[in-house]
Short mmCIF file of C-alpha atoms in Angstrom, two decimals:
data_model
loop_
_atom_site.label_atom_id
_atom_site.label_comp_id
_atom_site.label_asym_id
_atom_site.label_seq_id
_atom_site.Cartn_x
_atom_site.Cartn_y
_atom_site.Cartn_z
CA MET G 1 -56.20 -242.39 51.03
CA LEU G 2 -56.42 -243.79 47.49
CA GLU G 3 -58.20 -246.89 48.76
CA LYS G 4 -60.75 -244.73 50.55
CA LEU G 5 -61.35 -242.52 47.54
CA PHE G 6 -61.45 -245.13 44.78
CA LYS G 7 -62.18 -248.47 46.55
CA LEU G 8 -59.33 -250.19 44.73
CA ASN G 9 -59.63 -253.49 46.61
CA VAL G 10 -63.37 -253.72 46.02
CA LYS G 11 -62.79 -253.14 42.30
CA GLN G 12 -59.96 -255.69 42.33
CA THR G 13 -57.35 -253.34 40.94
CA SER G 14 -54.15 -251.59 42.05
CA VAL G 15 -52.56 -248.16 41.90
CA LYS G 16 -50.07 -249.35 39.27
CA THR G 17 -52.79 -250.77 37.04
CA GLU G 18 -54.91 -247.61 37.33
CA VAL G 19 -51.99 -245.31 36.53
CA ILE G 20 -51.04 -247.37 33.47
CA ALA G 21 -54.69 -247.28 32.37
CA GLY G 22 -54.77 -243.51 32.82
CA ILE G 23 -51.66 -243.06 30.71
CA THR G 24 -53.15 -245.29 28.01
CA THR G 25 -56.36 -243.27 27.95
CA PHE G 26 -54.42 -240.01 27.72
CA LEU G 27 -52.41 -241.23 24.74
CA ALA G 28 -55.62 -242.31 23.02
CA MET G 29 -57.18 -238.87 23.62
CA ALA G 30 -54.16 -236.61 23.20
CA TYR G 31 -54.95 -235.87 19.56
CA ILE G 32 -57.68 -233.52 20.78
CA LEU G 33 -55.00 -231.07 21.94
CA GLY G 34 -54.04 -230.47 18.33
CA VAL G 35 -57.37 -231.00 16.61
CA ASN G 36 -59.64 -228.85 18.80
CA PRO G 37 -57.61 -225.62 18.44
CA SER G 38 -57.49 -226.20 14.68
CA ILE G 39 -61.27 -226.60 14.38
CA LEU G 40 -62.21 -223.72 16.70
CA HIS G 41 -59.67 -221.50 14.94
CA ASP G 42 -62.01 -221.78 11.93
CA ALA G 43 -64.65 -220.11 14.12
CA GLY G 44 -62.31 -217.16 14.66
CA MET G 45 -60.82 -218.23 17.98
CA ASP G 46 -57.15 -217.93 18.91
CA ARG G 47 -55.41 -221.32 18.65
CA ALA G 48 -53.12 -220.80 21.65
CA SER G 49 -56.04 -219.78 23.82
CA VAL G 50 -58.12 -222.77 22.71
CA PHE G 51 -55.21 -225.14 23.35
CA MET G 52 -54.91 -223.91 26.92
CA ALA G 53 -58.66 -224.08 27.48
CA THR G 54 -58.76 -227.59 26.01
CA ALA G 55 -55.97 -228.87 28.25
CA ILE G 56 -57.22 -227.23 31.47
CA SER G 57 -60.87 -228.16 30.98
CA ALA G 58 -59.95 -231.76 30.11
CA GLY G 59 -57.73 -232.03 33.17
CA PHE G 60 -60.32 -230.51 35.47
CA ALA G 61 -63.31 -232.47 34.13
CA SER G 62 -61.47 -235.80 34.14
CA ILE G 63 -60.43 -235.35 37.76
CA VAL G 64 -63.97 -234.34 38.74
CA MET G 65 -65.30 -237.49 37.05
CA GLY G 66 -62.78 -239.61 38.91
CA LEU G 67 -63.42 -238.10 42.32
CA VAL G 68 -67.20 -237.64 42.12
CA ALA G 69 -68.34 -240.71 40.16
CA ASN G 70 -65.34 -243.03 40.54
CA TYR G 71 -65.64 -243.89 36.83
CA PRO G 72 -62.53 -244.62 34.69
CA VAL G 73 -63.85 -242.14 32.13
CA ALA G 74 -61.83 -239.13 30.96
CA LEU G 75 -63.30 -236.03 29.37
CA ALA G 76 -62.23 -233.36 26.89
CA ALA G 77 -63.69 -231.05 24.24
CA GLY G 78 -65.76 -233.44 22.13
CA MET G 79 -65.20 -234.28 18.49
CA GLY G 80 -68.28 -233.61 16.42
CA VAL G 81 -69.68 -231.04 18.79
CA ASN G 82 -66.65 -228.82 18.12
CA ALA G 83 -67.48 -229.11 14.42
CA LEU G 84 -71.08 -228.16 15.26
CA PHE G 85 -69.69 -225.12 17.11
CA ALA G 86 -67.36 -223.95 14.34
CA TYR G 87 -69.04 -224.88 11.08
CA THR G 88 -72.75 -224.75 11.87
CA ILE G 89 -73.29 -222.31 14.73
CA CYS G 90 -70.51 -219.88 13.79
CA GLY G 91 -70.20 -220.75 10.10
CA GLN G 92 -73.63 -221.35 8.65
CA MET G 93 -75.73 -219.52 11.25
CA GLY G 94 -73.27 -216.64 11.38
CA MET G 95 -73.02 -216.35 15.15
CA SER G 96 -69.89 -215.12 16.87
CA TRP G 97 -67.83 -217.62 18.83
CA GLN G 98 -68.75 -215.69 21.99
CA ALA G 99 -72.44 -216.41 21.35
CA ALA G 100 -71.65 -220.04 20.63
CA LEU G 101 -69.78 -220.28 23.95
CA ALA G 102 -72.84 -218.81 25.67
CA GLY G 103 -74.91 -221.61 24.11
CA VAL G 104 -72.43 -224.20 25.39
CA PHE G 105 -72.53 -222.69 28.88
CA ILE G 106 -76.34 -222.75 29.05
CA SER G 107 -76.51 -226.29 27.67
CA GLY G 108 -74.13 -227.32 30.46
CA LEU G 109 -76.36 -225.78 33.12
CA ILE G 110 -79.42 -227.52 31.65
CA PHE G 111 -77.49 -230.76 31.54
CA ILE G 112 -76.79 -230.45 35.27
CA VAL G 113 -80.51 -230.03 35.96
CA ILE G 114 -81.66 -232.96 33.83
CA SER G 115 -78.90 -235.15 35.25
CA VAL G 116 -80.25 -234.93 38.79
CA THR G 117 -83.91 -235.31 37.88
CA GLY G 118 -86.07 -237.86 36.11
CA ILE G 119 -85.97 -235.77 32.94
CA ARG G 120 -82.86 -237.64 31.84
CA LYS G 121 -84.67 -240.96 31.52
CA ALA G 122 -87.65 -239.31 29.81
CA ILE G 123 -85.44 -237.80 27.13
CA ILE G 124 -83.53 -241.04 26.54
CA ASN G 125 -86.77 -242.97 26.14
CA ALA G 126 -88.29 -240.34 23.84
CA ILE G 127 -85.61 -240.50 21.14
CA PRO G 128 -85.47 -243.76 19.16
CA LYS G 129 -82.16 -245.60 19.42
CA GLN G 130 -82.00 -245.79 15.62
CA LEU G 131 -82.06 -241.99 15.36
CA LYS G 132 -79.38 -241.63 18.04
CA MET G 133 -77.12 -243.98 16.09
CA ALA G 134 -77.76 -242.13 12.82
CA ILE G 135 -76.87 -238.79 14.39
CA GLY G 136 -73.62 -240.17 15.79
CA ALA G 137 -72.70 -241.71 12.45
CA GLY G 138 -73.68 -238.56 10.56
CA ILE G 139 -71.36 -236.48 12.71
CA GLY G 140 -68.61 -238.96 11.87
CA PHE G 141 -69.13 -238.42 8.14
CA PHE G 142 -69.29 -234.68 8.68
CA ILE G 143 -66.00 -234.33 10.58
CA ALA G 144 -64.25 -236.64 8.10
CA PHE G 145 -65.45 -234.33 5.30
CA VAL G 146 -64.14 -231.33 7.26
CA GLY G 147 -60.75 -233.02 7.61
CA LEU G 148 -60.55 -233.78 3.89
CA LYS G 149 -61.59 -230.23 2.98
CA ASN G 150 -59.19 -228.51 5.36
CA ALA G 151 -56.32 -230.66 4.10
CA GLY G 152 -57.14 -229.82 0.47
CA ILE G 153 -57.85 -233.44 -0.49
CA VAL G 154 -61.29 -232.34 -1.64
CA ALA G 155 -61.95 -228.85 -2.96
CA GLY G 156 -64.80 -226.66 -4.13
CA SER G 157 -65.91 -226.71 -7.75
CA ALA G 158 -68.24 -224.38 -9.65
CA SER G 159 -69.51 -227.19 -11.87
CA THR G 160 -69.63 -230.21 -9.54
CA PHE G 161 -69.73 -228.46 -6.13
CA VAL G 162 -66.87 -230.62 -4.83
CA THR G 163 -63.94 -232.21 -6.62
CA ILE G 164 -60.56 -233.76 -5.95
CA GLY G 165 -57.84 -231.47 -4.63
CA ASP G 166 -54.38 -230.62 -5.97
CA PHE G 167 -52.28 -233.73 -5.46
CA ALA G 168 -49.18 -231.80 -6.51
CA ASP G 169 -49.46 -229.84 -3.26
CA PRO G 170 -47.02 -231.25 -0.65
CA GLN G 171 -49.50 -230.52 2.15
CA VAL G 172 -52.15 -232.64 0.43
CA LEU G 173 -49.68 -235.48 -0.05
CA LEU G 174 -48.69 -235.28 3.62
CA ALA G 175 -52.33 -235.49 4.68
CA LEU G 176 -52.91 -238.50 2.41
CA PHE G 177 -49.85 -240.20 3.86
CA GLY G 178 -51.11 -239.53 7.39
CA ILE G 179 -54.59 -240.90 6.65
CA LEU G 180 -53.27 -244.12 5.12
CA LEU G 181 -50.75 -244.55 7.93
CA THR G 182 -53.33 -243.99 10.68
CA ILE G 183 -55.78 -246.40 9.06
CA ALA G 184 -53.03 -249.02 8.90
CA LEU G 185 -52.19 -248.46 12.57
CA LEU G 186 -55.85 -248.75 13.47
CA VAL G 187 -56.26 -252.00 11.53
CA LYS G 188 -53.13 -253.35 13.24
CA LYS G 189 -54.76 -252.40 16.57
CA VAL G 190 -51.79 -250.29 17.61
CA PRO G 191 -52.53 -248.62 20.99
CA ALA G 192 -53.36 -244.91 20.63
CA ALA G 193 -53.30 -245.31 16.83
CA VAL G 194 -54.79 -241.86 16.15
CA PHE G 195 -52.23 -240.10 18.35
CA VAL G 196 -49.30 -242.12 16.97
CA GLY G 197 -50.46 -241.40 13.42
CA MET G 198 -50.53 -237.67 14.11
CA VAL G 199 -47.06 -237.71 15.66
CA ILE G 200 -45.49 -239.62 12.76
CA THR G 201 -47.23 -237.41 10.19
CA ALA G 202 -45.99 -234.27 11.96
CA ILE G 203 -42.42 -235.62 12.12
CA ILE G 204 -42.42 -236.51 8.42
CA GLY G 205 -43.80 -233.05 7.62
CA ILE G 206 -41.16 -231.31 9.73
CA ILE G 207 -38.36 -233.27 8.06
CA CYS G 208 -39.69 -232.62 4.53
CA GLY G 209 -40.28 -228.95 5.26
CA ALA G 210 -36.77 -228.44 6.62
CA ALA G 211 -35.02 -230.53 3.96
CA PHE G 212 -36.80 -229.21 0.88
CA GLY G 213 -37.98 -225.78 2.04
CA LEU G 214 -41.65 -226.63 1.52
CA LYS G 215 -44.06 -223.93 2.69
CA GLY G 216 -46.98 -224.58 5.01
CA MET G 217 -45.51 -227.76 6.45
CA PRO G 218 -45.31 -228.57 10.18
CA ALA G 219 -42.32 -226.94 11.90
CA LEU G 220 -40.46 -227.00 15.17
CA PRO G 221 -41.03 -224.02 17.51
CA ASP G 222 -38.34 -221.71 18.85
CA LYS G 223 -39.26 -222.88 22.35
CA PHE G 224 -40.06 -226.52 23.05
CA PHE G 225 -41.45 -226.02 26.54
CA GLU G 226 -43.31 -222.98 27.83
CA MET G 227 -45.73 -222.39 30.69
CA ASN G 228 -47.92 -219.80 29.03
CA PHE G 229 -51.46 -219.50 30.37
CA HIS G 230 -52.86 -217.90 27.25
CA LEU G 231 -56.61 -217.74 27.91
CA ASN G 232 -57.93 -214.77 25.96
CA ALA G 233 -61.29 -216.46 25.47
CA ALA G 234 -61.89 -217.15 29.17
CA GLY G 235 -65.16 -215.60 30.31
CA SER G 236 -66.02 -214.42 26.79
CA PHE G 237 -69.28 -216.39 26.85
CA VAL G 238 -70.77 -213.58 28.96
CA ASP G 239 -70.41 -211.20 26.02
CA GLY G 240 -72.34 -213.58 23.79
CA PHE G 241 -75.61 -213.80 25.76
CA GLY G 242 -77.14 -210.75 24.10
CA GLU G 243 -76.43 -211.98 20.59
CA LEU G 244 -77.57 -215.53 21.37
CA PHE G 245 -80.99 -214.50 22.71
CA ALA G 246 -81.58 -211.72 20.18
CA ASN G 247 -83.35 -214.45 18.22
CA PRO G 248 -85.16 -216.89 20.60
CA LEU G 249 -85.72 -219.61 17.99
CA ASN G 250 -82.10 -219.49 16.93
CA ALA G 251 -81.10 -219.70 20.59
CA PHE G 252 -83.28 -222.78 21.05
CA VAL G 253 -81.72 -224.54 18.04
CA VAL G 254 -78.20 -223.75 19.24
CA ILE G 255 -78.75 -224.87 22.84
CA PHE G 256 -80.77 -227.94 21.85
CA SER G 257 -78.11 -229.05 19.36
CA PHE G 258 -75.30 -228.75 21.90
CA LEU G 259 -77.39 -230.45 24.57
CA PHE G 260 -78.57 -233.27 22.32
CA VAL G 261 -75.15 -234.18 20.92
CA ASP G 262 -73.44 -233.97 24.33
CA PHE G 263 -76.18 -235.83 26.16
CA PHE G 264 -76.30 -238.89 23.95
CA ASP G 265 -72.57 -238.94 23.28
CA THR G 266 -72.02 -239.06 27.04
CA ALA G 267 -74.73 -241.65 27.60
CA GLY G 268 -73.25 -243.91 24.93
CA THR G 269 -69.75 -243.67 26.37
CA LEU G 270 -70.89 -244.33 29.93
CA VAL G 271 -72.93 -247.36 28.88
CA ALA G 272 -69.98 -248.79 26.93
CA VAL G 273 -67.59 -248.37 29.86
CA ALA G 274 -70.09 -249.48 32.50
CA ASN G 275 -70.92 -252.68 30.63
CA ARG G 276 -67.22 -253.49 30.32
CA ILE G 277 -66.41 -253.10 34.03
CA GLY G 278 -69.64 -254.44 35.53
CA LEU G 279 -71.31 -251.22 36.64
CA VAL G 280 -74.72 -252.23 35.30
CA ASN G 281 -77.11 -253.70 37.88
CA GLU G 282 -79.73 -256.41 37.43
CA LYS G 283 -82.29 -253.80 36.31
CA GLY G 284 -80.00 -252.64 33.51
CA GLU G 285 -79.27 -249.34 35.29
CA LEU G 286 -75.83 -247.82 35.58
CA GLU G 287 -74.39 -247.39 39.07
CA ASN G 288 -73.69 -243.78 40.07
CA VAL G 289 -74.77 -242.64 36.60
CA GLU G 290 -76.27 -239.42 37.96
CA ARG G 291 -72.90 -238.49 39.46
CA ALA G 292 -71.15 -239.30 36.19
CA LEU G 293 -73.59 -237.16 34.20
CA VAL G 294 -73.24 -234.28 36.65
CA ALA G 295 -69.45 -234.50 36.39
CA ASP G 296 -69.75 -234.37 32.61
CA ALA G 297 -72.07 -231.36 32.79
CA VAL G 298 -69.74 -229.53 35.18
CA GLY G 299 -66.95 -230.09 32.66
CA THR G 300 -69.07 -228.48 29.93
CA VAL G 301 -69.78 -225.41 32.06
CA ALA G 302 -66.10 -225.10 33.01
CA GLY G 303 -65.00 -225.52 29.40
CA ALA G 304 -67.32 -222.76 28.19
CA ALA G 305 -66.05 -220.46 30.93
CA LEU G 306 -62.44 -221.17 29.93
CA GLY G 307 -63.13 -220.79 26.22
CA THR G 308 -63.74 -224.10 24.47
CA SER G 309 -66.63 -226.04 22.97
CA THR G 310 -68.58 -228.72 24.83
CA VAL G 311 -66.53 -230.98 27.12
CA THR G 312 -67.82 -234.54 27.05
CA SER G 313 -66.93 -238.09 28.05
CA PHE G 314 -64.54 -239.71 25.57
CA VAL G 315 -65.19 -243.18 24.23
CA GLU G 316 -61.39 -243.52 23.99
CA SER G 317 -61.63 -244.16 27.75
CA THR G 318 -62.35 -247.76 26.80
CA SER G 319 -58.68 -248.08 25.82
CA GLY G 320 -57.74 -247.56 29.47
CA VAL G 321 -60.45 -249.94 30.60
CA GLU G 322 -59.02 -252.62 28.30
CA VAL G 323 -55.68 -252.50 30.14
CA GLY G 324 -57.30 -252.80 33.56
CA GLY G 325 -58.72 -249.38 34.50
CA ARG G 326 -61.65 -249.84 36.87
CA THR G 327 -61.87 -246.73 39.07
CA GLY G 328 -61.72 -242.97 39.07
CA LEU G 329 -57.97 -243.11 39.65
CA THR G 330 -57.64 -243.87 35.94
CA ALA G 331 -59.56 -240.68 35.05
CA CYS G 332 -57.57 -238.63 37.58
CA THR G 333 -54.29 -239.85 36.09
CA THR G 334 -55.47 -238.84 32.63
CA GLY G 335 -56.53 -235.45 33.99
CA ILE G 336 -53.12 -234.81 35.54
CA LEU G 337 -51.43 -235.62 32.23
CA PHE G 338 -53.64 -233.07 30.46
CA PHE G 339 -52.36 -230.44 32.89
CA VAL G 340 -48.78 -231.55 32.21
CA SER G 341 -49.40 -231.22 28.47
CA ILE G 342 -49.64 -227.45 28.91
CA LEU G 343 -45.84 -227.41 28.98
CA PHE G 344 -45.79 -228.71 25.40
CA SER G 345 -48.09 -226.09 23.88
CA PRO G 346 -45.39 -224.55 21.61
CA ILE G 347 -44.76 -227.91 19.93
CA VAL G 348 -48.44 -228.63 19.36
CA LEU G 349 -49.26 -225.17 18.02
CA SER G 350 -46.42 -225.11 15.47
CA ALA G 351 -46.25 -228.77 14.45
CA VAL G 352 -49.97 -229.58 14.20
CA THR G 353 -51.26 -228.25 10.87
CA ASN G 354 -54.40 -229.15 8.88
CA ALA G 355 -52.43 -231.89 7.15
CA VAL G 356 -51.58 -233.39 10.54
CA THR G 357 -55.11 -233.18 11.96
CA ALA G 358 -56.80 -234.56 8.83
CA PRO G 359 -55.87 -238.18 9.63
CA ALA G 360 -57.40 -237.86 13.10
CA LEU G 361 -60.62 -236.38 11.74
CA VAL G 362 -60.99 -239.02 9.02
CA VAL G 363 -60.21 -241.96 11.31
CA VAL G 364 -62.45 -240.71 14.13
CA GLY G 365 -65.13 -240.29 11.45
CA ILE G 366 -64.68 -243.92 10.45
CA LEU G 367 -65.05 -245.04 14.06
CA MET G 368 -68.18 -242.95 14.56
CA ALA G 369 -69.69 -244.18 11.29
CA GLN G 370 -69.64 -247.73 12.67
CA GLN G 371 -72.81 -246.82 14.55
CA LEU G 372 -74.66 -247.31 11.27
CA LYS G 373 -74.61 -251.04 11.91
CA GLU G 374 -77.07 -250.50 14.79
CA ILE G 375 -79.73 -249.18 12.40
CA GLU G 376 -82.38 -251.63 11.17
CA TRP G 377 -81.90 -250.98 7.47
CA ASP G 378 -84.60 -253.46 6.52
CA ASN G 379 -87.12 -251.25 8.33
CA MET G 380 -88.01 -248.37 5.98
CA VAL G 381 -88.91 -246.03 8.83
CA TYR G 382 -85.48 -246.29 10.45
CA ALA G 383 -83.68 -246.53 7.11
CA THR G 384 -85.34 -243.33 5.89
CA ALA G 385 -84.71 -241.34 9.07
CA GLY G 386 -81.12 -242.58 9.33
CA PHE G 387 -80.30 -241.93 5.69
CA ILE G 388 -81.82 -238.43 5.71
CA THR G 389 -79.98 -237.52 8.92
CA VAL G 390 -76.57 -238.50 7.58
CA LEU G 391 -77.11 -237.13 4.07
CA MET G 392 -78.40 -233.73 5.17
CA MET G 393 -75.59 -233.20 7.68
CA ILE G 394 -73.07 -233.51 4.89
CA LEU G 395 -74.95 -231.79 2.04
CA THR G 396 -76.12 -228.82 4.12
CA TYR G 397 -72.78 -228.67 5.94
CA SER G 398 -74.71 -228.52 9.19
CA ILE G 399 -75.02 -230.98 12.06
CA SER G 400 -78.11 -229.29 13.49
CA ASN G 401 -79.84 -229.33 10.08
CA GLY G 402 -79.17 -233.05 9.85
CA ILE G 403 -80.68 -233.62 13.28
CA ALA G 404 -83.73 -231.54 12.37
CA PHE G 405 -84.35 -233.32 9.06
CA GLY G 406 -83.88 -236.66 10.81
CA PHE G 407 -86.60 -235.90 13.37
CA ILE G 408 -88.98 -234.70 10.66
CA ALA G 409 -88.34 -237.72 8.43
CA TYR G 410 -88.83 -240.11 11.37
CA ALA G 411 -92.17 -238.59 12.41
CA ILE G 412 -93.51 -238.56 8.85
CA ALA G 413 -92.35 -242.12 8.14
CA MET G 414 -93.91 -243.40 11.37
CA THR G 415 -97.18 -241.69 10.43
CA ALA G 416 -97.14 -243.26 6.98
CA ALA G 417 -96.52 -246.64 8.59
CA GLY G 418 -99.61 -246.21 10.77
CA LYS G 419 -97.55 -246.00 13.96
CA THR G 420 -98.37 -242.45 14.99
CA LYS G 421 -99.23 -243.49 18.54
CA GLU G 422 -95.74 -244.94 18.99
CA VAL G 423 -94.10 -241.58 18.39
CA HIS G 424 -93.29 -239.86 21.67
CA ILE G 425 -94.82 -236.42 22.25
CA THR G 426 -91.30 -234.98 22.59
CA VAL G 427 -90.56 -235.94 18.98
CA TRP G 428 -93.73 -234.19 17.76
CA VAL G 429 -92.88 -231.03 19.67
CA LEU G 430 -89.37 -230.98 18.24
CA MET G 431 -90.66 -231.63 14.73
CA VAL G 432 -92.97 -228.62 14.91
CA ILE G 433 -90.16 -226.42 16.19
CA PHE G 434 -87.83 -227.56 13.41
CA LEU G 435 -90.50 -226.97 10.75
CA ILE G 436 -90.96 -223.42 12.02
CA TYR G 437 -87.18 -223.00 11.95
CA PHE G 438 -86.96 -224.01 8.29
CA ALA G 439 -90.07 -222.05 7.29
CA LEU G 440 -88.76 -218.68 8.45
CA PRO G 441 -86.05 -217.38 6.07
CA GLN G 442 -84.47 -215.12 8.68
CA PHE G 443 -83.53 -218.16 10.71
CA MET G 444 -81.79 -219.98 7.87
#
């Protein structure tokens, strides 16, 4: 049955190899089970409910990817887009998390449509690669800043806007320890370095909290294992439709931002994995890519229905590929392990604090920031657009603002360079929409 489903012999792999690859991918991704509830909690959502939605949607979407596309790519609530959800859509724009979930749901439906039509290729070709890389890197800087802020390593200041935090605070010291440890593990190329770093940081915090009576430190739960399907947010996106579309321009910005980040994040991951396992044909096209994109979109729709931010393909899937994963059995194995992780929800919810998640956010930010190397910094058009995108994401504390400023800067720079005809019509349309967005105070 497995041979029929996943074509193991054709892919020159085995059940044992695929299962080991699936376990490896899960360990590399498992940090999301602690980080996602922490981030969405800042949007007003219940942590236990988000944990359950994260685990179930990741398990479901990964298995769908494995069965439908036969790709060794696992999915879960995406880093970066969850920050967009919590800190831009709900934080800066003031929308409820129900309205934000409605935006995620609609973006998933649109993603399904564009994945089975030629629109997908048109969109990819319309957005310059340099701008895509800048947006990915900018999100990396943004989530690293969020991690540092939540851990208290950086703090607000009336005179300098931001300043260094209180290093006499045990929670700050724990976060610093975790960041340095995780970076060291990453440099040493330890498998699942982010996950291992979180676990060690949590253990150290639990020991210090118990031994010295420190408040706010990670702690052990009363129950270590519990099957508790706590899904208060499931179906709540329906309640958010009215609020989302009360302001059409706001609705467009929300849906476009979710769609844009998810679309190109997924495309980048699929290209990376496909190149590694030989799924790119002589024309440079990915085999079964439409099925993979549909599977990803279905995961987003399911995640919104369950109560979590956008579900997307994880680049950490490459860790499983590196140990031999070649088929959808790898993704299915990872998906099953996400379902099993539900049993451990009490441990995650009590032991994973902001100090424990900060290392993951900072290190993932470092990894995402590496995309900056793809930008042609000696070309002032790309350098300007890339710099503005990254800078404005951080300084305006808004991913969507960064994207908007990046598009505007790119179009203006191309015009100044006398290359107006090389700018795709899609970019001009988006620039006009973003200018209207910034010009109307009620949409700020």
